[in-house]
Amino acid sequence: MNGYIIVLGCKKCGKCDSVCNTGALERVDGTARIDHGKCNLCMRCIVICPNKALKYLE
Ligand code: SF4
Ligand code: SF4
């Protein structure tokens, strides 16, 4: 996969806090932020986000 994940409309709920195994996902002032260099596109964060704030773009 060559795409990446974007954050749009994060509700700062924290549900994604513990799902990322690579350290790519962190929250800054509550809002999720993805380090594309670390992300392996496992999609765990997308699956767990109840607000559909994380999207995969090809
Ligand atoms: S897709 Fe996987 S590796 Fe990338 S930020 Fe989400 S949980 Fe972390
Ligand atoms: S689970 Fe979704 S809405 Fe909640 S902090 Fe993470 S990205 Fe934001």
Coordinates of C-alpha atoms and ligand atoms in Angstrom, one line a residue:
M1 CA 0.0 0.0 0.0
N2 CA 1.3 3.4 -0.9
G3 CA -1.4 5.7 0.6
Y4 CA -1.5 7.5 3.9
I5 CA -4.0 8.3 6.7
I6 CA -5.4 11.8 7.2
V7 CA -7.1 13.2 10.3
L8 CA -10.2 15.2 9.6
G9 CA -12.7 16.2 12.3
C10 CA -11.1 14.5 15.3
K11 CA -13.3 14.8 18.4
K12 CA -10.4 14.2 20.8
C13 CA -12.1 11.3 22.4
G14 CA -9.0 9.3 23.0
K15 CA -10.3 5.9 21.7
C16 CA -7.4 5.6 19.4
D17 CA -4.8 6.1 22.1
S18 CA -3.7 2.5 22.6
V19 CA -4.2 0.9 19.2
C20 CA -1.1 2.1 17.3
N21 CA 1.9 -0.3 17.6
T22 CA 4.4 1.8 15.7
G23 CA 4.3 5.1 17.5
A24 CA 2.9 6.8 14.4
L25 CA -0.3 8.0 16.1
E26 CA -0.1 10.7 18.8
R27 CA -2.5 13.3 20.1
V28 CA -1.5 16.9 20.2
D29 CA -3.8 19.1 22.3
G30 CA -6.2 16.2 22.1
T31 CA -6.2 16.0 18.3
A32 CA -4.8 12.9 16.6
R33 CA -1.8 13.3 14.5
I34 CA -0.1 10.7 12.2
D35 CA 3.6 10.5 11.6
H36 CA 3.5 9.1 8.0
G37 CA 7.1 8.0 8.3
K38 CA 6.2 5.6 11.1
C39 CA 2.7 4.5 10.0
N40 CA 2.6 1.0 8.5
L41 CA -1.1 1.4 7.4
C42 CA -2.4 -1.4 9.7
M43 CA -5.7 0.5 9.8
R44 CA -6.3 -0.3 13.5
C45 CA -6.9 3.4 14.3
I46 CA -9.4 3.8 11.4
V47 CA -11.4 0.8 12.7
I48 CA -11.5 2.0 16.3
C49 CA -12.4 5.7 15.7
P50 CA -16.1 6.2 16.5
N51 CA -16.1 9.5 14.7
K52 CA -14.7 8.5 11.3
A53 CA -12.0 11.1 11.8
L54 CA -9.3 8.9 10.2
K55 CA -9.3 8.2 6.5
Y56 CA -7.1 6.3 4.2
L57 CA -6.1 8.1 1.0
E58 CA -4.5 6.3 -1.9
Ligands
SF4_1 S1 -2.7 2.8 10.6 FE1 -1.8 1.6 12.2 S2 0.4 2.3 12.3 FE2 -0.8 3.8 11.1 S3 -1.3 5.4 12.7 FE3 -3.0 3.9 12.5 S4 -2.7 2.4 14.1 FE4 -0.8 3.5 13.8
SF4_2 S1 -10.6 7.9 18.1 FE1 -11.0 9.4 16.4 S2 -12.0 11.1 17.2 FE2 -11.2 10.0 18.9 S3 -9.1 10.9 19.3 FE3 -8.8 9.3 17.9 S4 -8.9 10.2 15.8 FE4 -9.8 11.6 17.3

